[in-house]
Short mmCIF file of C-alpha atoms in Angstrom, two decimals:
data_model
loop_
_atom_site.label_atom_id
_atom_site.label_comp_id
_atom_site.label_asym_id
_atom_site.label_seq_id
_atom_site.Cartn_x
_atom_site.Cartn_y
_atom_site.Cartn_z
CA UNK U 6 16.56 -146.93 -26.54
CA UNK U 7 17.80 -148.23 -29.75
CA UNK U 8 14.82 -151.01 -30.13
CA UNK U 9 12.23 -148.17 -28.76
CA UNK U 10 13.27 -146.08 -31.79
CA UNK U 11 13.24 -149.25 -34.44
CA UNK U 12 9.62 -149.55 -33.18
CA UNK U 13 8.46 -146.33 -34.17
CA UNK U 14 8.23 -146.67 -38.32
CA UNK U 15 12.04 -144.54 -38.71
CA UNK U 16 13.82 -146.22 -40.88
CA UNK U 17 16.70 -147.74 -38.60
CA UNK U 18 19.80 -148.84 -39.84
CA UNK U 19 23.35 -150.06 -37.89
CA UNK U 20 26.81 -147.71 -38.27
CA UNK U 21 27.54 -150.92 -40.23
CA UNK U 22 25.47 -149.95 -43.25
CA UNK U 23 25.25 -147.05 -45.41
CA UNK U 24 22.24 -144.60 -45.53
CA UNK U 25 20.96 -144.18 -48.98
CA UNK U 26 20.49 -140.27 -48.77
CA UNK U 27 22.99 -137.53 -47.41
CA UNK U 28 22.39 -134.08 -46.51
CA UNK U 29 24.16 -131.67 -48.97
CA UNK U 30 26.26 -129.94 -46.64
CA UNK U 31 29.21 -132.84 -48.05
CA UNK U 32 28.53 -132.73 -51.86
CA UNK U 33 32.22 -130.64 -52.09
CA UNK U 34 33.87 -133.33 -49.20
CA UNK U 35 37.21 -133.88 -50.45
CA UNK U 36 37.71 -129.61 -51.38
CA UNK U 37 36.65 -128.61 -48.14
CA UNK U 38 38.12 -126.70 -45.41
CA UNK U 39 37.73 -126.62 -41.78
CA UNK U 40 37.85 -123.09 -39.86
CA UNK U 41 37.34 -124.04 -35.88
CA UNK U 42 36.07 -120.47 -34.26
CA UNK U 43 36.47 -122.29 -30.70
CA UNK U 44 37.86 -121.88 -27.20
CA UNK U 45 41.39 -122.14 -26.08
CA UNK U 46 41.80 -122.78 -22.35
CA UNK U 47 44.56 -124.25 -19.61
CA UNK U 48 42.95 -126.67 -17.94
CA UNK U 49 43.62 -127.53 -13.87
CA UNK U 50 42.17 -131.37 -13.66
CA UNK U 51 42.00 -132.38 -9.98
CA UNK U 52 41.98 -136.25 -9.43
CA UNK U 53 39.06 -136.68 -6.33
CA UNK U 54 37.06 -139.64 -4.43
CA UNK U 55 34.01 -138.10 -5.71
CA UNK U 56 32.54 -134.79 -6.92
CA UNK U 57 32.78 -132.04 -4.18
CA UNK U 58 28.90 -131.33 -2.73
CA UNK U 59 27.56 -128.26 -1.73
CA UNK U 60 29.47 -127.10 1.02
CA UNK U 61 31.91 -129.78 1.18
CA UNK U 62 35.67 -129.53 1.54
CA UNK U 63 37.56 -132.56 0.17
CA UNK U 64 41.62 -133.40 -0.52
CA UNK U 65 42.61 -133.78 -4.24
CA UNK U 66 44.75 -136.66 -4.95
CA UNK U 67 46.63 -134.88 -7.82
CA UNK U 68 46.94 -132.29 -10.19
CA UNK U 69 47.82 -131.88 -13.52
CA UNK U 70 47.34 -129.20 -15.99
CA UNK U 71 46.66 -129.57 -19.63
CA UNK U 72 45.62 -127.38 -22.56
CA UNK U 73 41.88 -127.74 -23.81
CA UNK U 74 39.05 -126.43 -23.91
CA UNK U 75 36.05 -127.71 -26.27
CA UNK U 76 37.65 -125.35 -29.41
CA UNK U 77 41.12 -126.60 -28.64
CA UNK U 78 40.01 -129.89 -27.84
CA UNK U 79 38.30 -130.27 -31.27
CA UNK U 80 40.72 -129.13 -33.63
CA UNK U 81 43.27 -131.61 -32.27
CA UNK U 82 40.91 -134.11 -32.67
CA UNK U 83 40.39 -132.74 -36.00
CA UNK U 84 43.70 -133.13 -36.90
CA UNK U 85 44.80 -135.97 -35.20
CA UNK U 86 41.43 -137.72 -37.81
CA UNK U 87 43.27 -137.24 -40.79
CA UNK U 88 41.50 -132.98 -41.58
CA UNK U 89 43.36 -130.09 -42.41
CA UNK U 90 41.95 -127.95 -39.88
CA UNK U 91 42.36 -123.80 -38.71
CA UNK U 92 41.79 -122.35 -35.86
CA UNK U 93 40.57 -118.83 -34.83
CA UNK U 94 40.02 -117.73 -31.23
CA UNK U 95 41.86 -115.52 -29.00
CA UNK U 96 44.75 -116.51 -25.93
CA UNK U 97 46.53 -114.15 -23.69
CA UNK U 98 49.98 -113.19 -22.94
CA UNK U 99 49.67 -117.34 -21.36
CA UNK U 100 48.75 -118.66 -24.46
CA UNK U 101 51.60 -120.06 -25.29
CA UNK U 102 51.39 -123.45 -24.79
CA UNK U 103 48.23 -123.23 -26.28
CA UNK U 104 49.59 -122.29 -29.83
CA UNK U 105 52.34 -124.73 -29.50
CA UNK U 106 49.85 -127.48 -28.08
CA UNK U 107 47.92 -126.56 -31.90
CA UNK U 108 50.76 -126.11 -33.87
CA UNK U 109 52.56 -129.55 -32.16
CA UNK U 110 49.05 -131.49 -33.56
CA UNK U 111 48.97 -129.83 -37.35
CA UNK U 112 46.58 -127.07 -36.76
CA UNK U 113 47.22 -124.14 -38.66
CA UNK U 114 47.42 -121.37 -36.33
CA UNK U 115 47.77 -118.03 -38.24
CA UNK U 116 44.17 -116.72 -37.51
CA UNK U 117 44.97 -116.61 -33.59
CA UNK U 118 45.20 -113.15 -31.92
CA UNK U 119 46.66 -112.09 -28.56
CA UNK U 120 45.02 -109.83 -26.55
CA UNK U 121 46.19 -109.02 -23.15
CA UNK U 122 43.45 -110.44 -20.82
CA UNK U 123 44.48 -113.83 -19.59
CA UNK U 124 43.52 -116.83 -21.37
CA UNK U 125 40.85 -118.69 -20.66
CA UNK U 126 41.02 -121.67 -18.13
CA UNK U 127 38.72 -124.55 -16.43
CA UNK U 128 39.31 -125.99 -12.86
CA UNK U 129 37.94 -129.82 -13.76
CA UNK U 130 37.35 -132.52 -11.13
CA UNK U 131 37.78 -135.98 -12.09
CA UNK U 132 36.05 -138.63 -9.84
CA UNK U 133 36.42 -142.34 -9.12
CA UNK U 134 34.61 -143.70 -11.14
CA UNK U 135 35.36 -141.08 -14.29
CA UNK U 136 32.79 -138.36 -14.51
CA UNK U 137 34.11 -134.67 -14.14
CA UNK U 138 32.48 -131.26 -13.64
CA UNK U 139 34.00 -128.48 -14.75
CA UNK U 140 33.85 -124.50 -14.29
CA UNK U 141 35.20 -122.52 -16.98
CA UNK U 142 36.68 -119.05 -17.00
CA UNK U 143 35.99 -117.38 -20.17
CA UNK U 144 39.09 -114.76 -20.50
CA UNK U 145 40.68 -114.35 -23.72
CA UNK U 146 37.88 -116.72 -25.07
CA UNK U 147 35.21 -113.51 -24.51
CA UNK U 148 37.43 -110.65 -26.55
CA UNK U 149 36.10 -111.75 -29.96
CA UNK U 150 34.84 -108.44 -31.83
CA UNK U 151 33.44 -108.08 -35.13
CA UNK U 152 35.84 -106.54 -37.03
CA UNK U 153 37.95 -109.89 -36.01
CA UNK U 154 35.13 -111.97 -36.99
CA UNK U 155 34.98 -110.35 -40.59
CA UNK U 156 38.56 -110.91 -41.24
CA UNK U 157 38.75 -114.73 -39.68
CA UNK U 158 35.14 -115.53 -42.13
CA UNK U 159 36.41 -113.85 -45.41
CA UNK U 160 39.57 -115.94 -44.78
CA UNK U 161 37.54 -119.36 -46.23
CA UNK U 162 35.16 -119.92 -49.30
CA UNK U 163 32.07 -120.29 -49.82
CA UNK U 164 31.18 -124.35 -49.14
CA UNK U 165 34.03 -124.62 -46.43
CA UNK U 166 33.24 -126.04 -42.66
CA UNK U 167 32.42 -123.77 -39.85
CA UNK U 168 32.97 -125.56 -36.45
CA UNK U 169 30.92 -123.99 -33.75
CA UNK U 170 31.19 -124.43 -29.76
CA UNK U 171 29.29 -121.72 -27.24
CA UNK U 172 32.83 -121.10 -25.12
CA UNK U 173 33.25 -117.75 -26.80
CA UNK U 174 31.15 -114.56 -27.15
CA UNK U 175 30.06 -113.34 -30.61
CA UNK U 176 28.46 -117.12 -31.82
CA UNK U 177 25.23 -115.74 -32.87
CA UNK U 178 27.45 -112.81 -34.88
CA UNK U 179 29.37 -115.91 -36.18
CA UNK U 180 26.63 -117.72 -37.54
CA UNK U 181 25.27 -115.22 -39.18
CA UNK U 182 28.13 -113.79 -41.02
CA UNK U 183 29.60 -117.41 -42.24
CA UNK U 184 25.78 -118.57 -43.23
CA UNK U 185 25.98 -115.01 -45.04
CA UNK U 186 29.15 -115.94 -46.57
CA UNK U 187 27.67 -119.50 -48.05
CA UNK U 188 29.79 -121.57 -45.31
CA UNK U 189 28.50 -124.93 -44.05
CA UNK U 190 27.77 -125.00 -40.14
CA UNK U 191 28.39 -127.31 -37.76
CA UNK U 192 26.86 -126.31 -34.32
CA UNK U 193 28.25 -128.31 -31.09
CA UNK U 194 25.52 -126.32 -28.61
CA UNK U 195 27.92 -127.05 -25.41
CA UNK U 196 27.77 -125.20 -22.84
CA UNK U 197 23.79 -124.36 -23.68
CA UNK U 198 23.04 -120.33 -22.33
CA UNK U 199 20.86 -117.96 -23.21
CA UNK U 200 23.96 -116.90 -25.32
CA UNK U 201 22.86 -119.92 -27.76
CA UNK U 202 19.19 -119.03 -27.69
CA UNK U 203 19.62 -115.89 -29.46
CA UNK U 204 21.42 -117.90 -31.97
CA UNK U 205 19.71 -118.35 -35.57
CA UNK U 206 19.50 -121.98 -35.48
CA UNK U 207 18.12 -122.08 -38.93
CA UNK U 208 21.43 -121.74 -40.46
CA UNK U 209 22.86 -124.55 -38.86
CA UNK U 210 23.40 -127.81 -41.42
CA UNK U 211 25.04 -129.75 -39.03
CA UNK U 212 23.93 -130.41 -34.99
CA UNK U 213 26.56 -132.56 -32.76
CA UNK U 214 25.19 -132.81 -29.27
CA UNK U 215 24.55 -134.68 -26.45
CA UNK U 216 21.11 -135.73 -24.48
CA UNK U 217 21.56 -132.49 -22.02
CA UNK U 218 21.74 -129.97 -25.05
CA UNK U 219 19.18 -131.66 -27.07
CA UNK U 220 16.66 -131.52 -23.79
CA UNK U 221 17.57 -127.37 -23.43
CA UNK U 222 17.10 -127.01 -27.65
CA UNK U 223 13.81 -128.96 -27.60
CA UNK U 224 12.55 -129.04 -24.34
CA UNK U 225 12.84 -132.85 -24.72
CA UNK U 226 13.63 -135.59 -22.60
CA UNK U 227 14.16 -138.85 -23.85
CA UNK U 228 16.34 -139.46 -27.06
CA UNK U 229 13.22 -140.38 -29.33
CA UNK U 230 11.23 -137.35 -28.63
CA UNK U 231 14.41 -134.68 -28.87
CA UNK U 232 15.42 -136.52 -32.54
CA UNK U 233 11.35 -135.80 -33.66
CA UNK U 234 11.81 -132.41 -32.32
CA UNK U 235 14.48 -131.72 -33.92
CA UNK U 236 13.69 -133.17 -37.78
CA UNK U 237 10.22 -130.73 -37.28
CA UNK U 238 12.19 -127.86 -36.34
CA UNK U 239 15.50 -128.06 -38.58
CA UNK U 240 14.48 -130.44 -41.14
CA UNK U 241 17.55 -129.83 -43.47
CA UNK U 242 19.74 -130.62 -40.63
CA UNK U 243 22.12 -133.80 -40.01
CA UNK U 244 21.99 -134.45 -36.27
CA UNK U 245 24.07 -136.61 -34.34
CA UNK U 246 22.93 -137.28 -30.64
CA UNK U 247 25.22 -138.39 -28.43
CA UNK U 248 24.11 -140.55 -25.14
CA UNK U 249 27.06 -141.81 -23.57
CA UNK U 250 27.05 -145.46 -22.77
CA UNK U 251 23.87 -145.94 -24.93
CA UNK U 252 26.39 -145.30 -27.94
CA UNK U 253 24.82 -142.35 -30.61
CA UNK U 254 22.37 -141.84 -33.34
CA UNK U 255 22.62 -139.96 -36.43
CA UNK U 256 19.60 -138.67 -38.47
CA UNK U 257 18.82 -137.05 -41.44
CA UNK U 258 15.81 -137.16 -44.19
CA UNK U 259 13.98 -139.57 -41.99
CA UNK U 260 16.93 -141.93 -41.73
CA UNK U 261 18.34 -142.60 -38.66
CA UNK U 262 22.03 -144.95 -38.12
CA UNK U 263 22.85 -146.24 -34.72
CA UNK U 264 26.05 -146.53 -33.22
CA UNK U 265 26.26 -148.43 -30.55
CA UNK U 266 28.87 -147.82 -27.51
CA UNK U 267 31.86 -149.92 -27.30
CA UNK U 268 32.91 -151.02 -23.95
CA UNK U 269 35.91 -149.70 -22.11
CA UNK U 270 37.03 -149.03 -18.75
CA UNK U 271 36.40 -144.87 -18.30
CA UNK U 272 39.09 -143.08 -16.87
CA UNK U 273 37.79 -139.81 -17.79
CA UNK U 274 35.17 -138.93 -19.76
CA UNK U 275 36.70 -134.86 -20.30
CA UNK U 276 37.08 -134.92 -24.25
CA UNK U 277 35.42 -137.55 -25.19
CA UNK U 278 32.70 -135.33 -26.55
CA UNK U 279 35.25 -133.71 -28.56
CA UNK U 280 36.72 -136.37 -30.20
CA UNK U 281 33.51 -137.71 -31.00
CA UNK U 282 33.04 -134.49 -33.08
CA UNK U 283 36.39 -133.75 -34.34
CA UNK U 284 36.13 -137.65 -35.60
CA UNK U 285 32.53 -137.39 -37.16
CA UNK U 286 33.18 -134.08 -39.26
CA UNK U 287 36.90 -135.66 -40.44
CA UNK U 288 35.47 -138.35 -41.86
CA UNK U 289 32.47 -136.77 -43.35
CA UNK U 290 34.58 -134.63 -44.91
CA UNK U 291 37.07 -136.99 -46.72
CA UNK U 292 32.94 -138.21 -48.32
CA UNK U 293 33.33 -141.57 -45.76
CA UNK U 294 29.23 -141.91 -45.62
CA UNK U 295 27.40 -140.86 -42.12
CA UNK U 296 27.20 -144.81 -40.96
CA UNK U 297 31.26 -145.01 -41.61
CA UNK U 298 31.60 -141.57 -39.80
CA UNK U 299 29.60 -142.57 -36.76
CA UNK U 300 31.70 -145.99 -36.90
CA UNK U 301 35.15 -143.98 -36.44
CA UNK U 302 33.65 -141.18 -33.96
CA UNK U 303 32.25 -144.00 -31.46
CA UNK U 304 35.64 -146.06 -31.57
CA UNK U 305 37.32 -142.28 -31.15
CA UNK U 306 35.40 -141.73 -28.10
CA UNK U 307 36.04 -144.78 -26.57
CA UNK U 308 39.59 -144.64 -26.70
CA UNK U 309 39.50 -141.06 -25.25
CA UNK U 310 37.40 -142.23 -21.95
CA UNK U 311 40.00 -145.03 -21.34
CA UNK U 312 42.67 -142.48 -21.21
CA UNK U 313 43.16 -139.44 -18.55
CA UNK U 314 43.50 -135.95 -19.63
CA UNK U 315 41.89 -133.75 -22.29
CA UNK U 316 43.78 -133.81 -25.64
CA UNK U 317 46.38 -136.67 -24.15
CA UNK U 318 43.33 -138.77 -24.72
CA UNK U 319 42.74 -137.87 -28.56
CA UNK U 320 43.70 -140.86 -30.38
CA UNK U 321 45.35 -140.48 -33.39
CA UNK U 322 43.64 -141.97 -36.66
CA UNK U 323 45.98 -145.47 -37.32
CA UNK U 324 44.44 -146.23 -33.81
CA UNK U 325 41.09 -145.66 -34.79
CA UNK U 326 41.21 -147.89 -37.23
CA UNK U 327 43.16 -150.60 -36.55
CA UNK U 328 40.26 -150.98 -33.91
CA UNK U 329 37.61 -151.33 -36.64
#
């Protein structure tokens, strides 16, 4: 893929130089702030053979139960990058070890609310060989309401970091509101619904996705033609696609920097998604360049898939780079 795109006139560069232009959703990195609007769940991982088929009953060889979701998930690996990040969202009269799983990491936790339907959750299945499907229950994740909203936005400044997932209701209302308020946003489209359609796109500065999302936002398939699609349709946009063992591009102003994968046994691939993000946006926002970002958000990743769990797989930031 990466020698496919290098043929095609972009000018190509490795994670190991820097790219001579940058988007100006960074020109204040170093006096930013991070607000995460994201998902809170309990997650119930079950260790199988293989991913239950249609109609199949199969035994689960364990089960353990962690906090995450892709809000959760994020912050932590947010904070656990070196970025002074808050989170907003809503938990349930369970939600306790949610907050303290937050609170234990660094994340500032004072825009939370309680509400009294039960916080969200995900039943995940871990295979074999690594890969997991998950089903979410939305709960507490779905009580967002605007007044909420209004008070959670007016909380940053203009220029500060909105951190976007699509496990929560009210996104589009989000968007809107924070671009309204002059707030940079960074869009991880995951899980894609007609929820996200109805989103104003437009306002995004900063897209963090994977293959999947970038073939339901473009109607793309292959990495070279969803990257096109995507510079013609949000041309002020940084995007960083994300393919797995192919490593991930970033691109921006007709630049593009690859990063490729770095080998590791997978364990579980749950969060690596997430760290990838939380990773990318820490680094952009202490002004490292995009090439040094996707450096430390590749290595991130890797470490996560070689560990089992959600956020038990977040590294923490000396690890990151003691491994560059």
């Amino acid at each position: 893929m990466f020698e496919k795109l290098s043929r095609n006139g972009k000018r190509i560069q490795s994670a190991d130089s820097l790219p001579a232009r940058t988007s100006p959703a960074f020109e204040s990195a170093n006096d930013m702030k991070i607000l995460n609007f994201g998902s809170l769940n309990i997650d119930f991982v079950y260790s199988v053979d293989h991913i239950v088929q249609p109609g199949e009953t199969i035994a689960s060889t364990g089960l353990e139960i962690f906090c995450g979701g892709k809000g959760l998930n994020q912050s932590i690996a947010l904070a656990r990058a070196g970025a002074d990040v808050s989170h907003a969202g809503m938990v349930g009269p369970d939600g306790g070890i949610l907050i303290d799983a937050l609170t234990g990491n660094g994340v500032d936790t004072s825009l939370l609310r309680q509400v009294e339907t039960r916080s969200g959750n995900a039943i995940i299945q871990v295979g074999a060989d690594g890969q997991n499907c998950i089903v979410l229950y939305g709960g507490a994740n779905r009580m967002n309401d605007r007044d909420y909203v209004d008070v959670v936005v007016r909380s940053f400044a203009p220029g500060d970091i909105l951190l976007l997932q699509n496990e929560i209701n009210l996104v589009d209302d989000i968007i809107a509101r924070a671009s309204a308020h002059g707030m940079v946003i960074a869009l991880n489209p995951s899980p894609f619904d007609s929820a996200m359609t109805a989103c104003d796109l437009d306002k995004v500065s900063v897209f963090i996705m994977n293959e999947v999302e970038g073939e339901q936002i473009t109607g793309r398939r292959d990495a070279e033609s969803i990257l096109q699609a995507m510079a013609d349709r949000y041309p002020e946009a940084e995007v960083v696609l994300t393919l797995g063992g192919d490593g991930a591009v970033y691109q921006y102003a007709g630049e593009t920097v690859l990063a490729p994968a770095i080998p590791v046994p997978v364990v579980d691939t749950t969060a690596a998604g997430d760290t990838f993000t939380g990773y990318f946006l820490a680094a952009r926002m202490r002004g490292e360049t995009p090439a040094e970002a996707m450096r430390q958000a590749t290595r991130a990743a890797a470490l996560a898939v070689s560990r089992p769990g959600a956020t038990p797989s977040i590294p923490v930031r000396e690890e990151v780079l003691a491994g560059l």
